[in-house]
Amino acid sequence: MRINFINRNAIMGMFIGERSDRNQGVGTEVTKLLLDFGFNILNLKNIMIETYSFNEPAMKVCQKCGFKEIGRRRKSVIYGNNEYDEVFMDILSEEFQDSIIDKVLSK
């Protein structure tokens, strides 16, 4: 989303709707494939995600794939009586390690 080819950055997002498909490694695989495409096909330099502090599974997947937390907008989301932070994480092209595209092209 929001791909900026001039500054070579984008915002990434995804949603795994079926609960039965969660915790199966699908999120990690999709994240790696999206990063691979963004960095090695679209030639992006920086990819960022925006999530919420209650979405710990998303943050864990992103950390596993190399994202680093770069900031929080504190108590910016209110659901009922609960307040949550908006969490921003990003990854640079040189930090991405799991390229399938590079392996295929180097053969």
C-alpha positions as a printed Julia matrix, in Angstrom:
107×3 Matrix{Float64}:
   0.0     0.0     0.0
   1.04    3.58   -0.44
   4.04    2.75   -2.62
   6.29    5.76   -3.16
   8.65    4.98   -6.04
  10.46    8.32   -5.78
  11.52    7.77   -2.16
  11.51    3.97   -2.56
   9.26    3.19    0.41
   5.87    1.62    1.09
   3.44    0.65    3.82
   2.69   -3.08    4.06
  -0.42   -4.69    5.47
  -2.21   -8.02    5.51
  -5.0    -9.81    7.3
  -5.47  -13.53    7.82
  -9.23  -13.75    8.22
  -9.88  -17.37    9.09
  -8.89  -18.16   12.67
  -8.08  -21.73   11.61
  -5.38  -20.36    9.27
  -3.65  -18.4    12.03
  -0.63  -19.73   13.94
   0.27  -21.96   10.98
   3.23  -19.92    9.7
   1.13  -18.35    6.94
   1.73  -14.8     8.21
   5.5   -15.3     8.33
   5.59  -16.79    4.83
   3.39  -14.04    3.36
   5.46  -11.33    5.06
   8.7   -12.75    3.66
   7.2   -13.0     0.16
   5.88   -9.43    0.28
   9.24   -8.14    1.51
  11.06  -10.12   -1.17
   8.81   -8.67   -3.89
   9.06   -5.15   -2.48
  12.84   -5.14   -2.15
  13.89   -7.28   -5.12
  11.24   -6.56   -7.75
   9.95   -3.07   -6.88
  13.44   -1.97   -5.7
  12.15   -0.42   -2.48
  14.53    0.68    0.27
  12.16    0.84    3.27
   8.93   -1.0     4.1
   6.86   -0.06    7.12
   3.87   -1.53    8.95
   1.33    0.14   11.2
  -0.4    -2.06   13.78
  -1.86   -1.81   17.28
  -0.36   -2.79   20.62
  -3.05   -5.45   21.16
  -1.96   -7.22   17.95
   1.01   -9.05   19.46
   0.95  -11.88   16.87
   1.51   -9.35   14.05
   4.37   -7.69   15.92
   6.01  -11.08   16.59
   5.77  -12.09   12.92
   7.29   -8.78   11.84
  10.11   -9.01   14.38
  10.81  -12.57   13.22
  11.13  -11.25    9.64
  13.52   -8.44   10.64
  11.27   -5.46   11.36
  12.25   -3.09   14.16
   9.9    -0.91   16.17
  10.47    2.74   15.2
   7.78    4.44   17.27
   4.4     4.5    18.93
   1.47    6.83   18.91
   0.36    6.35   22.49
  -3.27    5.62   23.39
  -4.39    6.6    19.89
  -6.98    3.84   19.45
  -9.95    3.38   21.77
 -12.12    0.24   21.76
 -14.77    0.42   24.45
 -12.98    1.31   27.68
  -9.58    0.17   26.4
  -6.87    2.42   24.99
  -4.14    1.06   22.73
  -0.99    2.37   21.09
  -0.5     2.5    17.35
   2.83    0.76   16.69
   5.11    1.58   13.75
   7.76   -0.89   12.58
  10.02   -0.89    9.54
  12.72   -2.84    7.75
  15.4    -1.73    5.28
  16.33   -3.66    2.16
  19.81   -4.45    3.52
  18.26   -5.96    6.67
  16.12   -8.45    4.74
  17.81  -11.88    4.76
  15.34  -14.43    3.37
  15.2   -13.71   -0.36
  13.81  -16.5    -2.5
  14.14  -14.31   -5.59
  17.91  -13.89   -5.08
  18.34  -17.67   -4.72
  16.38  -18.38   -7.9
  18.12  -15.7    -9.96
  21.61  -16.74   -8.82
  21.16  -20.26  -10.28
